[in-house]
Coordinates of C-alpha atoms and ligand atoms in Angstrom, one line a residue:
M1 CA 15.9 45.1 -45.4
L2 CA 18.8 43.5 -43.5
A3 CA 18.8 39.7 -43.4
I4 CA 21.3 37.0 -42.4
R5 CA 21.5 34.4 -45.0
I6 CA 23.4 31.2 -45.6
N7 CA 24.5 30.1 -49.0
R8 CA 26.2 26.9 -47.9
T9 CA 26.3 24.7 -44.8
G10 CA 29.1 25.1 -42.2
G11 CA 30.0 26.8 -39.0
P12 CA 28.9 30.3 -37.8
E13 CA 31.1 31.9 -40.5
V14 CA 28.5 31.0 -43.2
L15 CA 26.0 33.5 -41.6
E16 CA 26.2 36.5 -43.9
P17 CA 24.5 39.9 -43.6
V18 CA 22.8 40.8 -46.9
T19 CA 20.3 43.3 -48.1
V20 CA 17.2 41.7 -49.6
D21 CA 13.7 42.9 -50.6
T22 CA 11.2 43.1 -47.7
P23 CA 8.7 40.2 -48.2
T24 CA 5.0 40.6 -48.6
A25 CA 2.3 38.6 -46.8
G26 CA 1.0 35.8 -49.0
P27 CA -2.3 34.0 -48.4
G28 CA -2.6 32.8 -44.8
Q29 CA 0.4 34.8 -43.8
V30 CA 1.2 37.9 -41.7
L31 CA 4.0 40.3 -42.3
V32 CA 5.8 40.9 -39.0
R33 CA 8.1 43.9 -38.3
H34 CA 10.6 42.4 -35.9
E35 CA 11.4 44.0 -32.6
A36 CA 13.4 41.0 -31.2
I37 CA 14.5 37.7 -32.6
G38 CA 15.2 34.5 -30.8
I39 CA 18.4 32.4 -31.2
N40 CA 17.7 28.6 -31.0
Y41 CA 20.1 25.7 -31.1
I42 CA 18.0 24.0 -33.9
D43 CA 19.5 26.6 -36.3
T44 CA 22.9 25.2 -35.7
Y45 CA 21.6 21.8 -37.0
L46 CA 20.1 23.4 -40.1
R47 CA 23.2 25.5 -40.7
S48 CA 25.6 22.6 -40.3
G49 CA 23.6 20.3 -42.6
L50 CA 22.5 17.8 -39.8
Y51 CA 18.9 18.8 -40.7
P52 CA 19.0 19.3 -44.5
L53 CA 17.3 22.3 -46.0
P54 CA 17.3 24.0 -49.5
L55 CA 19.8 26.8 -49.9
P56 CA 20.2 29.8 -49.9
A57 CA 18.2 30.2 -46.7
V58 CA 17.4 32.8 -44.0
L59 CA 17.4 30.8 -40.8
G60 CA 15.6 31.9 -37.6
Q61 CA 12.6 30.1 -36.1
E62 CA 11.1 32.7 -33.8
A63 CA 10.6 36.5 -33.3
A64 CA 8.3 39.0 -31.8
G65 CA 7.1 42.3 -33.2
V66 CA 4.2 44.1 -34.8
V67 CA 1.9 43.0 -37.6
E68 CA 2.5 45.3 -40.6
A69 CA 0.0 43.6 -43.0
V70 CA -2.1 40.5 -43.3
G71 CA -2.5 38.3 -46.3
E72 CA -5.6 37.0 -48.0
G73 CA -7.8 34.9 -45.7
V74 CA -6.2 35.9 -42.4
T75 CA -8.7 36.7 -39.7
R76 CA -6.7 36.0 -36.5
F77 CA -4.7 39.3 -36.8
K78 CA -4.8 42.8 -38.1
A79 CA -2.2 45.5 -38.7
G80 CA -0.8 46.9 -35.5
D81 CA -1.2 43.7 -33.4
R82 CA 1.6 42.7 -31.1
V83 CA 2.6 39.1 -31.9
A84 CA 5.3 36.4 -31.5
Y85 CA 5.8 33.4 -33.7
S86 CA 7.5 30.1 -33.8
A87 CA 7.7 29.1 -37.5
G88 CA 10.0 27.4 -39.9
G89 CA 12.7 29.9 -40.9
G90 CA 13.1 33.5 -42.1
G91 CA 13.5 35.0 -38.7
Y92 CA 17.0 36.5 -39.0
A93 CA 15.8 39.6 -40.8
Q94 CA 14.0 42.9 -40.1
Y95 CA 10.7 41.6 -41.4
A96 CA 9.3 38.1 -42.1
A97 CA 6.1 36.8 -43.7
V98 CA 5.0 33.9 -41.6
A99 CA 2.0 31.6 -41.3
A100 CA -0.8 33.1 -39.2
D101 CA -1.4 29.8 -37.6
R102 CA 2.2 29.7 -36.3
T103 CA 1.8 33.2 -34.8
A104 CA 0.4 34.1 -31.3
H105 CA -1.0 37.2 -29.9
L106 CA 1.4 38.8 -27.4
P107 CA -0.2 40.0 -24.2
E108 CA 0.5 43.7 -23.4
G109 CA 2.5 43.0 -20.2
I110 CA 5.1 40.9 -22.0
G111 CA 8.0 42.6 -23.8
F112 CA 9.1 41.8 -27.3
D113 CA 12.5 40.6 -26.1
T114 CA 11.0 38.3 -23.4
A115 CA 8.6 36.8 -26.1
A116 CA 11.4 36.3 -28.6
A117 CA 13.5 34.7 -25.8
S118 CA 10.8 32.3 -24.6
L119 CA 8.1 31.4 -27.1
L120 CA 9.8 28.4 -28.9
K121 CA 11.7 27.4 -25.8
G122 CA 8.8 27.8 -23.5
M123 CA 6.4 25.8 -25.7
T124 CA 9.0 23.1 -25.8
A125 CA 9.1 23.1 -22.0
E126 CA 5.3 23.0 -21.9
F127 CA 4.9 20.0 -24.2
L128 CA 7.8 18.1 -22.6
L129 CA 6.5 18.6 -19.0
R130 CA 2.8 18.5 -19.5
R131 CA 2.2 16.2 -22.5
C132 CA 5.2 14.1 -23.4
Y133 CA 6.1 12.8 -20.0
P134 CA 3.5 14.5 -17.8
L135 CA 5.5 15.4 -14.7
K136 CA 3.8 15.0 -11.4
A137 CA 4.3 16.3 -7.9
G138 CA 6.6 13.9 -6.1
D139 CA 8.5 12.9 -9.3
T140 CA 12.2 13.6 -9.5
A141 CA 13.4 14.9 -12.9
L142 CA 16.9 15.1 -14.4
I143 CA 17.3 18.1 -16.7
Q144 CA 20.5 18.1 -18.8
A145 CA 21.9 21.5 -19.7
A146 CA 19.7 23.1 -17.1
A147 CA 21.2 26.6 -17.5
G148 CA 20.5 26.9 -21.2
G149 CA 17.6 28.7 -22.8
V150 CA 15.2 25.7 -22.7
G151 CA 16.9 24.4 -19.5
L152 CA 16.1 27.4 -17.3
I153 CA 12.4 27.4 -18.3
L154 CA 12.2 23.6 -17.9
S155 CA 13.7 23.8 -14.5
Q156 CA 11.4 26.5 -13.2
W157 CA 8.3 24.9 -14.6
A158 CA 9.2 21.5 -13.3
K159 CA 9.5 23.0 -9.9
L160 CA 6.2 24.7 -10.2
L161 CA 4.7 21.3 -11.0
G162 CA 5.9 20.1 -7.6
A163 CA 8.8 17.9 -8.8
T164 CA 12.3 17.6 -7.3
V165 CA 14.7 18.9 -10.0
I166 CA 18.2 17.8 -10.6
G167 CA 20.0 19.9 -13.2
T168 CA 23.3 19.4 -15.0
V169 CA 25.5 22.3 -16.0
G170 CA 28.9 23.0 -17.5
S171 CA 30.3 25.6 -15.0
A172 CA 30.1 26.9 -11.5
E173 CA 28.5 30.1 -12.7
K174 CA 25.8 28.2 -14.5
A175 CA 25.3 26.0 -11.4
E176 CA 24.4 29.1 -9.4
L177 CA 21.9 30.2 -12.0
A178 CA 20.3 26.8 -12.2
R179 CA 19.8 26.8 -8.4
A180 CA 18.1 30.2 -8.6
N181 CA 15.8 28.8 -11.3
G182 CA 14.3 25.8 -9.7
C183 CA 17.0 23.2 -9.5
D184 CA 17.1 21.5 -6.0
H185 CA 20.4 19.8 -6.9
V186 CA 23.0 20.7 -9.5
I187 CA 25.6 18.4 -11.0
L188 CA 28.7 19.7 -12.9
Y189 CA 28.5 17.1 -15.6
R190 CA 31.9 17.9 -17.1
D191 CA 33.6 16.8 -13.8
E192 CA 31.1 14.5 -12.1
D193 CA 29.6 11.1 -12.8
V194 CA 26.0 12.0 -13.4
A195 CA 24.3 8.6 -12.8
A196 CA 26.4 8.1 -9.6
R197 CA 25.4 11.5 -8.3
V198 CA 21.7 11.0 -9.2
K199 CA 21.7 7.6 -7.4
E200 CA 23.2 9.3 -4.4
I201 CA 20.7 12.1 -4.4
T202 CA 17.7 9.8 -4.9
G203 CA 18.8 7.2 -2.3
G204 CA 19.5 4.6 -5.1
K205 CA 16.1 4.9 -6.8
G206 CA 16.9 7.1 -9.8
V207 CA 14.6 9.6 -11.5
Q208 CA 11.3 9.1 -13.1
V209 CA 12.3 11.1 -16.2
A210 CA 15.4 12.5 -17.9
Y211 CA 14.8 15.5 -20.2
D212 CA 18.0 15.4 -22.3
S213 CA 18.8 18.0 -25.0
V214 CA 22.6 17.3 -25.0
G215 CA 22.3 14.0 -26.9
K216 CA 25.5 12.1 -27.7
D217 CA 27.5 13.0 -24.6
T218 CA 24.8 12.5 -22.0
C219 CA 22.7 9.6 -23.4
E220 CA 24.3 6.9 -21.3
G221 CA 24.3 9.0 -18.1
S222 CA 20.6 9.8 -18.6
L223 CA 19.7 6.1 -19.2
A224 CA 21.7 5.0 -16.1
S225 CA 20.0 7.7 -13.9
L226 CA 16.5 6.4 -14.5
A227 CA 14.3 4.6 -12.0
R228 CA 12.4 1.5 -13.0
R229 CA 9.9 2.4 -15.8
G230 CA 11.6 5.8 -16.1
W231 CA 11.4 7.9 -19.3
Y232 CA 14.4 8.9 -21.4
V233 CA 13.1 12.0 -23.3
T234 CA 15.9 12.8 -25.7
F235 CA 15.0 16.0 -27.4
G236 CA 18.2 17.7 -28.7
N237 CA 21.6 17.2 -30.1
A238 CA 23.8 20.0 -28.6
S239 CA 26.8 17.6 -28.4
G240 CA 25.7 15.6 -31.5
P241 CA 22.8 13.2 -32.0
A242 CA 22.2 10.5 -29.4
P243 CA 23.5 7.1 -30.4
P244 CA 21.1 4.2 -31.2
V245 CA 19.7 2.5 -28.0
A246 CA 18.9 -1.2 -28.3
P247 CA 15.5 -2.3 -27.0
L248 CA 17.3 -4.7 -24.7
R249 CA 19.1 -1.8 -23.0
L250 CA 15.7 -0.4 -22.1
M251 CA 14.6 -3.7 -20.6
Q252 CA 17.8 -4.1 -18.7
G253 CA 17.5 -0.5 -17.3
G254 CA 14.2 -1.4 -15.8
S255 CA 11.5 -1.4 -18.5
L256 CA 12.5 2.1 -19.6
V257 CA 10.6 4.2 -22.1
M258 CA 12.5 6.2 -24.7
T259 CA 11.1 9.0 -27.0
R260 CA 12.6 11.5 -29.4
P261 CA 9.9 14.2 -29.5
S262 CA 9.7 17.4 -31.6
L263 CA 7.8 20.6 -30.9
A264 CA 6.5 20.5 -34.5
D265 CA 4.5 17.3 -33.6
Y266 CA 3.1 18.7 -30.3
V267 CA 2.2 22.2 -31.6
R268 CA 0.6 21.4 -35.0
T269 CA -2.5 23.7 -35.1
A270 CA -3.4 27.2 -34.3
Q271 CA -5.4 25.8 -31.3
E272 CA -2.4 23.9 -30.0
L273 CA -0.2 27.0 -30.4
D274 CA -2.7 29.2 -28.6
E275 CA -3.0 26.6 -25.7
S276 CA 0.7 26.1 -25.3
S277 CA 1.7 29.8 -25.7
G278 CA -1.2 30.8 -23.5
Q279 CA 0.0 28.7 -20.6
L280 CA 3.5 30.0 -21.1
F281 CA 2.5 33.7 -21.3
D282 CA 0.1 33.3 -18.3
L283 CA 3.0 32.0 -16.1
I284 CA 5.3 34.8 -17.3
A285 CA 2.7 37.5 -16.8
A286 CA 1.9 36.2 -13.3
G287 CA 5.7 36.4 -12.4
K288 CA 5.9 32.6 -11.8
L289 CA 8.3 32.1 -14.7
K290 CA 11.3 34.4 -15.2
I291 CA 12.9 34.5 -18.6
E292 CA 16.6 35.0 -18.4
I293 CA 18.1 36.9 -21.4
G294 CA 21.7 36.3 -20.8
Q295 CA 22.9 37.9 -24.1
R296 CA 21.7 40.5 -26.6
F297 CA 23.4 41.0 -30.0
P298 CA 22.5 43.3 -32.9
L299 CA 21.0 41.3 -35.8
S300 CA 24.0 42.1 -38.0
Q301 CA 26.1 40.1 -35.4
A302 CA 24.2 36.8 -35.6
R303 CA 27.5 35.1 -36.3
A304 CA 28.9 36.2 -32.9
A305 CA 25.8 35.1 -31.2
Y306 CA 26.2 31.6 -32.6
E307 CA 29.9 31.5 -31.8
A308 CA 29.0 32.2 -28.2
L309 CA 26.1 29.6 -28.1
E310 CA 28.1 26.8 -29.6
S311 CA 31.2 27.4 -27.4
R312 CA 28.9 26.9 -24.4
A313 CA 29.5 30.5 -23.3
T314 CA 25.9 31.6 -23.1
I315 CA 23.5 31.4 -20.2
G316 CA 19.7 31.4 -20.6
S317 CA 18.3 32.8 -23.8
T318 CA 20.0 34.9 -26.5
V319 CA 18.2 37.5 -28.6
L320 CA 19.1 39.5 -31.7
I321 CA 17.8 43.1 -31.9
P322 CA 17.1 44.3 -35.5
Ligands
NDP1 P1 21.0 26.1 -25.0 O1 20.9 27.5 -24.5 O2 20.5 25.1 -24.0 O3 22.5 25.8 -25.4 C1 23.0 24.5 -25.5 C2 23.7 24.1 -24.1 O4 24.0 22.8 -24.2 C3 25.0 24.8 -23.9 O5 24.9 26.1 -23.3 C4 25.7 23.9 -23.0 O6 25.4 24.1 -21.7 C5 25.1 22.5 -23.4 N1 26.0 21.6 -24.1 C6 26.5 20.4 -23.7 N2 27.3 19.9 -24.5 C7 27.5 20.8 -25.5 C8 28.3 20.8 -26.7 N3 29.2 19.8 -27.0 N4 28.3 21.9 -27.5 C9 27.5 22.9 -27.2 N5 26.7 23.0 -26.1 C10 26.7 21.9 -25.3 O7 20.2 26.0 -26.4 P2 18.6 26.1 -26.6 O8 17.9 26.5 -25.3 O9 18.4 26.9 -27.9 O10 18.2 24.6 -26.9 C11 18.5 23.6 -26.0 C12 18.3 22.2 -26.6 O11 16.9 22.0 -26.8 C13 18.9 22.0 -28.0 O12 19.5 20.8 -28.0 C14 17.8 22.1 -28.9 O13 18.0 21.4 -30.1 C15 16.7 21.5 -28.1 N6 15.3 21.8 -28.6 C16 14.6 20.8 -29.0 C17 13.3 21.0 -29.4 C18 12.4 19.9 -29.9 O14 11.3 20.1 -30.3 N7 12.9 18.7 -29.8 C19 12.7 22.4 -29.4 C20 13.6 23.4 -28.9 C21 14.9 23.1 -28.5 P3 26.6 23.7 -20.5 O15 27.7 24.7 -20.7 O16 25.9 23.9 -19.3 O17 27.0 22.3 -20.8

């Protein structure tokens, strides 16, 4: 089968198409024939070495497809089931053997490409908005990189929860998309002072929470945008890891709370996976959450997909088609 492998850390150029044996399902695993594969920013950290991993490796955290075979002890699935998974690697290939407890049943009404574009990103939005800082009607949330894959889902879901949503984006085209996906206010953070604009929009009060996946470049702007006892939820490193924040800075900002959460800690069991993916798929099936697939690439062109993602040229989610 075709797989995209890395033999060394580096830029998108280290993603190499290779032919490898099709895996078999081990105990507790399902063998999934991929119909669509999700691109996620986390793979840039694994590929660059920011998050170390043993090499050679096939990256790829999520995909959707059909169960070909189940391994010993698997009762959740049978051959022929439509599924999507969010697991720890192996996704950039035509098939993957993945843990059954990282795999979810895919409802009939949801396409493979929509699932691959939304499972990992949507469960991230779910845990951030519902369990990390539970967003309430009446809150105002700042969402950094609101037109990205996670950003568009976060923005729509935050709006569904009754919050006022302020999104930041890198271009006028992205601003339009963010507005169409739940953002009440949009800030062009490459040109404007985010904290000053947030204070203007909120009448000087600031926001109850900043969901920040950009990291290094936006850390100070997020902190300075918070209301008293606001939450700085730093959950990604698109511009590089956020710098250390001194406890006193949190006090001086108004008894702020800072957390650096990871999906892996909020979706640990099959039950948590079913609950989180179930909420996501219900909203998609009901037409309340739209998944924007801005780009599709053949699997063999994974490198081009990453070049687009890392140069900030993508909107919404990106999928690879095997
Ligand atoms: P996105 O589609 O959001 O792509 C990243 C976006 O970040 C870009 O489109 C760009 O938008 C913005 N950005 C700002 N500065 C930079 C920069 N210097 N280089 C590149 N991009 C930049 O990716 P994903 O939806 O896959 O992921 C979003 C974030 O969420 C990532 O940081 C990821 O690591 C994080 N994440 C964290 C999880 C967790 O468990 N903690 C789980 C899932 C995702 P613009 O042009 O508008 O600036």
